[in-house]
Coordinates of C-alpha atoms in Angstrom, one line a residue:
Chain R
X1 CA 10.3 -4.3 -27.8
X2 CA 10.2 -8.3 -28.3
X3 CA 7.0 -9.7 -30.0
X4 CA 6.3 -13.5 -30.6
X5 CA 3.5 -13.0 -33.3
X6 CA 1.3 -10.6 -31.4
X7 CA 2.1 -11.6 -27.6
X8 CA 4.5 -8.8 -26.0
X9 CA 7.3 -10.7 -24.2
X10 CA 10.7 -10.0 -22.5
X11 CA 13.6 -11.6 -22.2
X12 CA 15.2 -13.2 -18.7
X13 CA 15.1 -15.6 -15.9
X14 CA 11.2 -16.5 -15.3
X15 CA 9.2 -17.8 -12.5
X16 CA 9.0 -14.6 -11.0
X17 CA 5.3 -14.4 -10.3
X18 CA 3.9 -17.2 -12.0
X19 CA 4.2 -15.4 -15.4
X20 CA 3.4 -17.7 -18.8
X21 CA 6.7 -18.5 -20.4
X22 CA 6.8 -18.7 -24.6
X23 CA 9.9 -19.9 -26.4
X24 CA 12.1 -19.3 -23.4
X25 CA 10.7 -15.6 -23.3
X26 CA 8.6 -14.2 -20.8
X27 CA 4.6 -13.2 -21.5
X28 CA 4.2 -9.2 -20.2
X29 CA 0.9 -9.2 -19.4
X30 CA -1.2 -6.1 -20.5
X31 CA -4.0 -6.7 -18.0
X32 CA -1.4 -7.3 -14.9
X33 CA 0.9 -4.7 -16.5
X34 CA 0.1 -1.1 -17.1
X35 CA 3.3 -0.5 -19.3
X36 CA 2.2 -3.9 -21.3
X37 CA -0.6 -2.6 -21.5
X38 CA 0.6 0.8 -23.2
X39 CA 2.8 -0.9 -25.2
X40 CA 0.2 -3.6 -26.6
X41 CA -2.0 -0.6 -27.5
X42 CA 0.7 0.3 -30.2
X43 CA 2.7 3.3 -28.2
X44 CA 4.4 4.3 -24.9
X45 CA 8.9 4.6 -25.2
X46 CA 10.7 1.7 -27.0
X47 CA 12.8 0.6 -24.3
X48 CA 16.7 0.0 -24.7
X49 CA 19.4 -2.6 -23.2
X50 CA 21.6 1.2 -22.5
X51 CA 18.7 3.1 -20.7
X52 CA 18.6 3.7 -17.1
X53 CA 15.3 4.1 -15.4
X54 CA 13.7 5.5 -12.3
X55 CA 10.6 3.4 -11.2
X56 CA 8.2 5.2 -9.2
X57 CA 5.7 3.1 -7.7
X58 CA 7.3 -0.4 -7.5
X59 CA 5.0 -2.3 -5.7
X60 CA 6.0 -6.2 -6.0
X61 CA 8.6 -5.9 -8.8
X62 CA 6.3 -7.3 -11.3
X63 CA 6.4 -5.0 -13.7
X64 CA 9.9 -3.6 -12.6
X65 CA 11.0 -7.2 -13.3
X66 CA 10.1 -6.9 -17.3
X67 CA 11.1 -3.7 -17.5
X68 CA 14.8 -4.7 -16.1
X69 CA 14.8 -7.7 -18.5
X70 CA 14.8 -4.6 -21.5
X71 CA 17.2 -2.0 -19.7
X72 CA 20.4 -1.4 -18.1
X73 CA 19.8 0.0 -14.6
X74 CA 16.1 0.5 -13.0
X75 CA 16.1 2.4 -9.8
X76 CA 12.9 0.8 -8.0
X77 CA 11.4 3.2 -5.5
X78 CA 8.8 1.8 -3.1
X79 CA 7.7 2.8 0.7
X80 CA 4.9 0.5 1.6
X81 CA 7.0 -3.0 3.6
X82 CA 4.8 -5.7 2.4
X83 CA 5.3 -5.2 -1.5
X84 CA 8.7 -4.0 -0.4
X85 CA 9.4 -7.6 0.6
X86 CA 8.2 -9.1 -2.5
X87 CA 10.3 -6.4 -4.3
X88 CA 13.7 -6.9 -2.5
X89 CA 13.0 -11.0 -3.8
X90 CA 13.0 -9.9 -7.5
X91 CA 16.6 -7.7 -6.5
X92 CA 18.0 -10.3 -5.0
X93 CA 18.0 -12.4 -8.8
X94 CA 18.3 -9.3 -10.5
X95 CA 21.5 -7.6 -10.7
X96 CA 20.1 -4.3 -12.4
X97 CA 17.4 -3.8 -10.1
X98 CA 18.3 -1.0 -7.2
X99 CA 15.2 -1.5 -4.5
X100 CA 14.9 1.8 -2.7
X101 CA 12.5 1.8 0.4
X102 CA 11.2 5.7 0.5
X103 CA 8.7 7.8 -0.5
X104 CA 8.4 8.9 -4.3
X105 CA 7.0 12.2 -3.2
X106 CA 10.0 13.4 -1.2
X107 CA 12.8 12.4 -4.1
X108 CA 15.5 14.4 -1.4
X109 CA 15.3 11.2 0.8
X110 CA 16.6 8.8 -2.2
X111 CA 18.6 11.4 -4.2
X112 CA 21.9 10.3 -2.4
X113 CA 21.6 7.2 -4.5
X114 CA 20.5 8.4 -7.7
X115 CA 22.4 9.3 -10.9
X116 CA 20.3 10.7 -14.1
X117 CA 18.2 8.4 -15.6
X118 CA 17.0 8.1 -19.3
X119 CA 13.2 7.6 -18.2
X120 CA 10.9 8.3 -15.1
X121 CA 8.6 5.6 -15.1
X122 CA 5.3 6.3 -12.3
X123 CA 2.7 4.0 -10.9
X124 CA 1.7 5.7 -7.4
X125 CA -2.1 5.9 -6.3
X126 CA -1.5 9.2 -4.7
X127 CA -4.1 12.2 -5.3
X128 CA -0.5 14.6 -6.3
X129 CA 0.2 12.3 -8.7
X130 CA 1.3 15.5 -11.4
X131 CA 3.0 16.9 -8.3
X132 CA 4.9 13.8 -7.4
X133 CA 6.5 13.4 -11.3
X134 CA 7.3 17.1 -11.2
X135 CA 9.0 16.8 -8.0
X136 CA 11.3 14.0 -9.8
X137 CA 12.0 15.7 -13.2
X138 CA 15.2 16.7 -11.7
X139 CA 16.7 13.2 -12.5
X140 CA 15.9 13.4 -15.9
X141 CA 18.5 13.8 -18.7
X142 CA 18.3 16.6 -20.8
X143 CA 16.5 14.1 -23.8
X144 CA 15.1 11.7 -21.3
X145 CA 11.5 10.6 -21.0
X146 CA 8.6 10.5 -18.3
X147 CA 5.6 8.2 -18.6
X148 CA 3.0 8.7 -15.8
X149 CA 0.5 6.0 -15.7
X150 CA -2.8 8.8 -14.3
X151 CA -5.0 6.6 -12.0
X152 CA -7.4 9.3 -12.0
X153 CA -9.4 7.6 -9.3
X154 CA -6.8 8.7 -7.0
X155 CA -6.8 12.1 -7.5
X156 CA -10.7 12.3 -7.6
X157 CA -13.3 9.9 -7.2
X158 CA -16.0 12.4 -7.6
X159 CA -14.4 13.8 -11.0
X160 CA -14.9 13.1 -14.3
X161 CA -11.7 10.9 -15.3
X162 CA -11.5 12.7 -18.7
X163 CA -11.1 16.3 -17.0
X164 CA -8.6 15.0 -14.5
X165 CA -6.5 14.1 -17.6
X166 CA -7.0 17.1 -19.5
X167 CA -5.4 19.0 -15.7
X168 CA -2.6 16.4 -15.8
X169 CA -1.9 17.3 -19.3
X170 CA -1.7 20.9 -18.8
X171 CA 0.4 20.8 -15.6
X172 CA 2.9 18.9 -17.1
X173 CA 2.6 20.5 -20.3
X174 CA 4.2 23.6 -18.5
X175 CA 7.2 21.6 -17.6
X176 CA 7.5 18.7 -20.4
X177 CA 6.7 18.6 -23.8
X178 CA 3.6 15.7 -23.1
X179 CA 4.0 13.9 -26.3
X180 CA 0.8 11.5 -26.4
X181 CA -2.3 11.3 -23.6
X182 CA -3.5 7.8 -24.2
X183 CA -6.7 5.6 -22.1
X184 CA -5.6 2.2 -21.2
X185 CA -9.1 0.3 -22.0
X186 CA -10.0 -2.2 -22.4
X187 CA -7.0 -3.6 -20.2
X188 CA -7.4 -0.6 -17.3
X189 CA -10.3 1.1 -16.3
X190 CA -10.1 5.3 -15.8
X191 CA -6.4 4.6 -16.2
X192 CA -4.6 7.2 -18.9
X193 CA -0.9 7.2 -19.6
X194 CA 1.0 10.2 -20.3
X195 CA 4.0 10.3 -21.9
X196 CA 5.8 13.3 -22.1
X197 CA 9.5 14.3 -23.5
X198 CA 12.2 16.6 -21.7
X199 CA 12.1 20.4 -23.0
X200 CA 15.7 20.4 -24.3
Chain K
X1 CA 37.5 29.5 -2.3
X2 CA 35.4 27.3 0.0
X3 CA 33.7 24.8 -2.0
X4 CA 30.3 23.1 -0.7
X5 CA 30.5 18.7 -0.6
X6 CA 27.8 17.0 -2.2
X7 CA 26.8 14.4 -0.1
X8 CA 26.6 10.8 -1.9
X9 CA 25.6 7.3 -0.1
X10 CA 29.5 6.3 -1.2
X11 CA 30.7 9.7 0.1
X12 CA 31.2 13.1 -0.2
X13 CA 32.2 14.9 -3.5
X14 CA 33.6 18.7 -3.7
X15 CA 32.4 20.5 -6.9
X16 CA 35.8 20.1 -8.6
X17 CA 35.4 16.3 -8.2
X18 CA 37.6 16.0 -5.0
X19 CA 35.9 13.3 -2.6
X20 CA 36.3 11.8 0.5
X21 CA 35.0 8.2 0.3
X22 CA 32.5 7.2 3.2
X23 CA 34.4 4.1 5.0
X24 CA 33.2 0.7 6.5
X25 CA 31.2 -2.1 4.8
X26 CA 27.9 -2.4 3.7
X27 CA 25.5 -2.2 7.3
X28 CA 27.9 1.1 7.8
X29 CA 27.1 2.4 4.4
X30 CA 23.5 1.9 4.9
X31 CA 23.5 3.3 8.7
X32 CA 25.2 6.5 6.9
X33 CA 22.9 6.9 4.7
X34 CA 19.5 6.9 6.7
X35 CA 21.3 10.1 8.0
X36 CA 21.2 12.0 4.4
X37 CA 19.3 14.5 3.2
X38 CA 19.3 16.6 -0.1
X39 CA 17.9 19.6 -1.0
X40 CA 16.2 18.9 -4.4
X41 CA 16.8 22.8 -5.6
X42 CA 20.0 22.1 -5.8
X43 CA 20.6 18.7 -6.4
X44 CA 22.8 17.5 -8.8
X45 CA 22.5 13.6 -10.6
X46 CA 25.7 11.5 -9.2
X47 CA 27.6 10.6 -12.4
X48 CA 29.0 6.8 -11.4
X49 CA 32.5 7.5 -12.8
X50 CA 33.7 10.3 -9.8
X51 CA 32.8 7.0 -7.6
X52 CA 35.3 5.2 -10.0
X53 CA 37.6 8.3 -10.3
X54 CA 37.8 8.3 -6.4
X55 CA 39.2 5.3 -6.3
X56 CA 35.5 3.4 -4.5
X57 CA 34.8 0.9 -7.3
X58 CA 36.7 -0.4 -10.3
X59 CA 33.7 -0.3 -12.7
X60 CA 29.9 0.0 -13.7
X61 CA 29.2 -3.5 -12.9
X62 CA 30.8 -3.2 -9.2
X63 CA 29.1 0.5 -8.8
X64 CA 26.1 -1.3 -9.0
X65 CA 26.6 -4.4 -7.4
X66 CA 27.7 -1.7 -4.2
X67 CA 24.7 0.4 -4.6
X68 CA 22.3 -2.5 -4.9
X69 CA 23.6 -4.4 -1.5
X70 CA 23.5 -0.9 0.4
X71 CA 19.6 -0.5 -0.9
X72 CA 19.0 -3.7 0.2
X73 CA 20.3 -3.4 3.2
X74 CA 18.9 -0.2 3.9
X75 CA 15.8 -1.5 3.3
X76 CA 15.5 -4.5 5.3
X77 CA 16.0 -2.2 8.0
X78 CA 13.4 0.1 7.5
X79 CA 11.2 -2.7 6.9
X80 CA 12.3 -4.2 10.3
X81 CA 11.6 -1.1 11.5
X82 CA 8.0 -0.7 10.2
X83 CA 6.8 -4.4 11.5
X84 CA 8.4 -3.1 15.3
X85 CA 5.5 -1.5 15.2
X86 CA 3.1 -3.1 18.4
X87 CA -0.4 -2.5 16.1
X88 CA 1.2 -4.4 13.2
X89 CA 0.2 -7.7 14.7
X90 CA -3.2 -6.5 15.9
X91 CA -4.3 -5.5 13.1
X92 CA -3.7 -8.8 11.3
X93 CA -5.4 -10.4 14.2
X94 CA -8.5 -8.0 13.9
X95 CA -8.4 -8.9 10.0
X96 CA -8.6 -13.0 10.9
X97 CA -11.4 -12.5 13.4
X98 CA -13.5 -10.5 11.3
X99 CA -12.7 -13.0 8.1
X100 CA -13.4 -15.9 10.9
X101 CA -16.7 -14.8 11.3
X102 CA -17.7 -14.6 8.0
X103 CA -16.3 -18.3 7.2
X104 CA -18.0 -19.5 10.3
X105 CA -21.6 -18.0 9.4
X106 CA -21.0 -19.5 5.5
X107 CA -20.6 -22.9 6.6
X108 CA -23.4 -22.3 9.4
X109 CA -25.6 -21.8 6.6
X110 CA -24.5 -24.5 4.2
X111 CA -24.7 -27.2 7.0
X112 CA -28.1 -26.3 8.1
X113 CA -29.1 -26.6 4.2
X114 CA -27.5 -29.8 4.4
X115 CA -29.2 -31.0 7.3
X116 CA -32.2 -29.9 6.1
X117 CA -32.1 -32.1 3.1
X118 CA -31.0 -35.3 5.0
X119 CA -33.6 -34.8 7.0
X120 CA -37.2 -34.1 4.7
X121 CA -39.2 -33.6 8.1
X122 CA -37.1 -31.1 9.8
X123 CA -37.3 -27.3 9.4
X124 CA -36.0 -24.2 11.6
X125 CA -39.5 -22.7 11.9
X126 CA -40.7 -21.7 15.3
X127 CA -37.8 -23.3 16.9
X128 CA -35.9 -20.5 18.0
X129 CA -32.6 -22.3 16.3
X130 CA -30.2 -19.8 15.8
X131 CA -27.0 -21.1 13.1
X132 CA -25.0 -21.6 16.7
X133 CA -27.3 -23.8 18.0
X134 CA -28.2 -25.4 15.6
X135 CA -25.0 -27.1 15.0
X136 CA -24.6 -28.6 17.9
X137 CA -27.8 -30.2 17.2
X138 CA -26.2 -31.1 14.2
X139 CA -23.3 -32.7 15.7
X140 CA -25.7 -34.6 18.4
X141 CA -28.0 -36.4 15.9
X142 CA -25.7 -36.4 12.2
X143 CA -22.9 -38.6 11.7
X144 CA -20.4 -39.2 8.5
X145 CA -19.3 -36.4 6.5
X146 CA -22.1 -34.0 7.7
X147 CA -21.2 -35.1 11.4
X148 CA -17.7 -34.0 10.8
X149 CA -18.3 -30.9 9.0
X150 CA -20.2 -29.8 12.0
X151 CA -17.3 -30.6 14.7
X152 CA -15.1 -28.8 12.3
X153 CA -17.4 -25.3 12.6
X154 CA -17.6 -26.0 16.7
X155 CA -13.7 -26.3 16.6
X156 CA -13.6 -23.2 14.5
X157 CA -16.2 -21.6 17.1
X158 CA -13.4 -22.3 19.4
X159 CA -10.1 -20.5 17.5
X160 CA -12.7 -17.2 17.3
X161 CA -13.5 -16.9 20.9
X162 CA -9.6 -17.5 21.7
X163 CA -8.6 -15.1 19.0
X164 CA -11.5 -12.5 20.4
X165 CA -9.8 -12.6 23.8
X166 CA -6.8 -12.2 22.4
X167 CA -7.2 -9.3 20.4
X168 CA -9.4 -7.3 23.2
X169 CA -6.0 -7.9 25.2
X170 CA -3.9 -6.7 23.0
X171 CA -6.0 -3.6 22.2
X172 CA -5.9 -3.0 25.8
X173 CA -2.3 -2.8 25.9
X174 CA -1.2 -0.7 22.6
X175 CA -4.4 1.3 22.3
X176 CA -5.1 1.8 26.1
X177 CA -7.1 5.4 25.6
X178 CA -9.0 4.4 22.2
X179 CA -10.4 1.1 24.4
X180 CA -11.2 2.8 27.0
X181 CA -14.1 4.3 25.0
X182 CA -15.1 1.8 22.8
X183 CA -13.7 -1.5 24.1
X184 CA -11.1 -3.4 22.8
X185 CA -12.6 -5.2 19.4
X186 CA -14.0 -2.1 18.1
X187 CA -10.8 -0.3 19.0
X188 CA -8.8 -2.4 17.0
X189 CA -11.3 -2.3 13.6
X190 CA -10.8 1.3 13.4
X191 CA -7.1 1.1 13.7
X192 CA -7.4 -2.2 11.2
X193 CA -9.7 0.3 9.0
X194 CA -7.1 3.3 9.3
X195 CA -4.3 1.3 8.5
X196 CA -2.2 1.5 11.1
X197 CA -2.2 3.4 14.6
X198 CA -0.4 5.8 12.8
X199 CA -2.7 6.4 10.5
X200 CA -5.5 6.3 12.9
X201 CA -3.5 9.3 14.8
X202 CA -3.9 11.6 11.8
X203 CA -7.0 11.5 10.8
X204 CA -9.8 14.1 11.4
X205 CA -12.8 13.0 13.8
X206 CA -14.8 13.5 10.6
X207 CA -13.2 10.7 9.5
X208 CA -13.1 8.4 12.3
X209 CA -16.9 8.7 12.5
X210 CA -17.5 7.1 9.3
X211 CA -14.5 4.6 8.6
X212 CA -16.5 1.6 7.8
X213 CA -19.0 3.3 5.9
X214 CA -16.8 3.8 2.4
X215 CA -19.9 2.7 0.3
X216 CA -22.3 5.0 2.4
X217 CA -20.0 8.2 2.1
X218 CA -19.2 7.9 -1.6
X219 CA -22.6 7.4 -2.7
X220 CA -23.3 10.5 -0.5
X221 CA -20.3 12.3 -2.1
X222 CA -20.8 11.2 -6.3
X223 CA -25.3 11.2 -6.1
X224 CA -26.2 12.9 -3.2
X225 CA -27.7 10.7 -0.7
X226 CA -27.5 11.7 2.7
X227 CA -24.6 11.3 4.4
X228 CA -23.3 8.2 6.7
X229 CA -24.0 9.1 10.6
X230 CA -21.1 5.9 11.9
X231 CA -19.4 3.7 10.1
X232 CA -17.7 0.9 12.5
X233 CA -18.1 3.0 15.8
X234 CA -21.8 2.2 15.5
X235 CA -20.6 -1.4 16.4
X236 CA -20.1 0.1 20.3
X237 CA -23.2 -0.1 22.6
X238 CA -23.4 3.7 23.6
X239 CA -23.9 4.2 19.5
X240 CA -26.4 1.9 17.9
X241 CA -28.7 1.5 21.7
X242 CA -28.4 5.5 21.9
X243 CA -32.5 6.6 20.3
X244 CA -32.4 7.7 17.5
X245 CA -32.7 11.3 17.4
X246 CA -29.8 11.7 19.4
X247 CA -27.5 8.4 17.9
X248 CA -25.9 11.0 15.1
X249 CA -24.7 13.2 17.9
X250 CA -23.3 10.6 20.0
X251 CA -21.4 9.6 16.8
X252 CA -19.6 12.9 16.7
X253 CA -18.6 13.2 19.7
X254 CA -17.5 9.7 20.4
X255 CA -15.5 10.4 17.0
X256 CA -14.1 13.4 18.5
X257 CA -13.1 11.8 21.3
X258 CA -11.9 8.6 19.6
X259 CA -9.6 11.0 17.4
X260 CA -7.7 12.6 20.6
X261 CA -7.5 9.4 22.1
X262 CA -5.9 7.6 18.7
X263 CA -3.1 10.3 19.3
X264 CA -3.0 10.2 22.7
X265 CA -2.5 5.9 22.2
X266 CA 0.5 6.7 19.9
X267 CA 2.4 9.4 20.9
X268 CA 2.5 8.8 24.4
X269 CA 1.3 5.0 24.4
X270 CA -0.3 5.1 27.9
X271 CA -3.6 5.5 29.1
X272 CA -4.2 8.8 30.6
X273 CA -7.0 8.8 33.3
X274 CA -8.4 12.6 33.4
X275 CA -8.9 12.5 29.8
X276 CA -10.6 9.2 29.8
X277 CA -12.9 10.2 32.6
X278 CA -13.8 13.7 30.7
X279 CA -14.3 11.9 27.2
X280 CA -16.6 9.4 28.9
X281 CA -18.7 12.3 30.6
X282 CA -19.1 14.3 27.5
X283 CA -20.0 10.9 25.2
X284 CA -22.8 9.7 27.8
X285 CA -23.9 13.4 27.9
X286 CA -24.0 13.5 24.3
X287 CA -26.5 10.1 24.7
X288 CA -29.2 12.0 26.9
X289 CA -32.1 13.0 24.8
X290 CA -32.9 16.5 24.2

């Protein structure tokens, strides 16, 4: 990852949402971004110009647009129109972004189009959040990655936010190796990232 | 021995890595693909080099650039697709009205304030001078800035009772069963509230009842205070004048009713006159006191 003193930036064309620009790098924002946000907090997956990556959970392309700055491929899936618009803008300047309008619960609708990917990336307000990554562990590689960004608001209002994780951790413990459970404050509120390895 | 293709959105690859490429440019690519489905048990990741080995692209960079136009493509239909929709427009109709109103009581108030303090004498007391009125009597008496302020908020007056027609029409016309019960305004909030008419279609009565009532219902669900009776269907007159004993019943069945009708508005899209006639008997029965 590219640091100017302690400001997390990436490199590429800016302008895309009105993002602050420092030595011809852009800012990555960890209160806009999730993944900033994980990454300013001093973990989350380094991420490399040869990696491919599935994007659950698009939503305008702003953090898909940092993310493709760092990597080789992303694979941006999205189903809702109005961000989809927003999101086919920041494809149309960027030639490693593939915008896929479906839903990230039902990966046999986008399969056709997908090749293995080095990490699973997923931002979806959906209560089946766990459900929705396991459903999608079938494009992993063998050594690849997933980290789920747990807005446990959406599975549960009514729940305590530290027992929703503790479930998410378990579920996917039974299918991934989850390598570090992590809260996002102060940038996110009752927003945990999990990121997990594949069980070689 | 029969193998089994593996369907792609370039085409269709054998397990020994024999393919036949999917012709045509990119609009047919895309139309091809809205057809494929795959079976996640036994999908297998496309590796980008049988598209090259096939003979489709040269390299990486052109796999890509291919893929990426066909996605694009795809999804500017689907998006077309989504906005076809008739309650797409109505619900960002609804959305202006009800953001109208609010702008229209803010500057109401500010005004009056305003006019209060150009003029030390006056005051609203006693006067029966509700915000409406009141500007006009603004607009007789002030003049400068304050004058024109107030013509603005008449003008505005006038875009709201347009748009008010407007969307009662409209509601009329894509949700002919749901307006039938509740009129056209209140119609259209629930569907703006839902989401969508689709949306609307699928949810339980349970539901309906209380859309519009998000802070009520949560409050009852995390600390336990009672539970919302209506949300935005107390907005229609057969709700909020029914007495009171009776006004939670009338919501249910109104909701019940509402929630055929919501499916009855977007599967078949028409209004259907026996069921209208029963729902109407069963609400105003509900209303009758015990």
């Amino acid at each position: 990852m590219i640091w100017i003193g302690d400001v997390l930036v990436s490199p590429g064309e800016g302008g895309v949402y009105g993002e602050r620009m420092l030595d011809g790098y852009r800012v990555w924002d960890p209160y806009r971004s999730k993944l900033a946000a994980l990454y300013v907090l001093g973990t989350g997956v380094d991420l490399r110009p040869d990696m491919r990556v599935l994007y659950l959970g698009a939503a305008n392309g702003t953090t898909v647009s940092h993310v493709a700055d760092y990597v080789e491929t992303v694979y941006a899936v999205e189903i809702a129109p109005r961000p989809m618009q927003d999101l086919l803008e920041v494809a149309g300047r960027r030639r490693n972004v593939v915008p896929i309008m479906a839903d990230a619960g039902r990966p046999g609708e986008f399969a056709p189009f997908m090749e293995a990917v080095d990490l699973i990336y997923q931002d979806v307000a959906q209560p089946d959040q766990v459900a929705i990554a396991e459903r999608n562990l079938p494009f992993l590689k063998p050594d690849g990655c997933l980290i789920l960004m747990l807005k446990t608001r959406s599975v549960d209002v009514r729940r305590d936010p530290a027992e929703v994780l503790e479930e998410a951790r378990e579920e996917l413990g039974a299918h991934l190796i989850v390598v570090e459970t992590r809260w996002l404050e102060p940038y996110h509120r009752d927003h945990a990232a999990l990121v997990c390895a594949a069980r070689r | 021995m029969i193998s089994t293709m593996r369907r792609y959105w370039f085409g269709d690859v054998d397990e020994e890595g024999g393919c036949r490429i999917a012709g045509g440019d990119t609009e047919a690519l895309a139309e091809r693909a809205l057809s494929l489905r795959t079976g996640m048990d036994t999908f297998v990741p496309l590796d980008w080099r049988t598209a090259r080995d096939c003979g489709f692209v040269g390299d990486r960079e052109e796999y890509i650039d291919r893929l990426r136009e066909v996605c694009i493509a795809l999804a500017r239909r689907k998006i077309a697709q989504r906005y076809r929709g008739r309650d797409v427009e109505l619900l960002q109709m609804v959305r202006t009205l009800d953001e109208l109103d609010h702008v229209i009581n803010l500057l109401n108030e500010r005004a009056a304030e305003w006019y209060q303090v150009a003029r030390p004498s006056f005051s609203r007391k006693y006067r029966a001078l509700p915000a409406r009125r009141m500007v006009g009597a603004i607009r007789r008496v002030a003049d400068g800035p304050l004058r024109r302020v107030a013509d603005e908020i008449d003008r505005l007056y006038g875009v709201r009772s347009a748009l008010m027609q407007e969307v009662s029409e409209r509601a009329d016309e894509v949700l002919p069963n749901c307006s039938a019960l509740v009129g056209g305004l209140v119609a259209a909030r629930l569907v703006s509230r839902a989401g969508g008419l689709a949306a609307l279609a699928r949810m339980p009565a349970s539901t309906i009842q209380v859309l519009g009532s998000e802070r009520a219902l949560f409050s009852h669900l995390r600390a336990g205070t009672p539970p919302p009776k209506h949300g935005i269907i107390f907005q229609h007159r057969r709700v909020h004048n029914a007495p009171k004993e009776v006004r939670g019943r009338v919501a249910r069945v109104l909701a019940a009713r509402l929630g055929i009708a919501a499916r009855l508005d977007y599967y078949r899209g028409v209004a259907v006159p026996e069921f209208i006639a029963e729902a109407q008997a069963r609400i105003d029965e509900a209303g009758r006191a015990a």
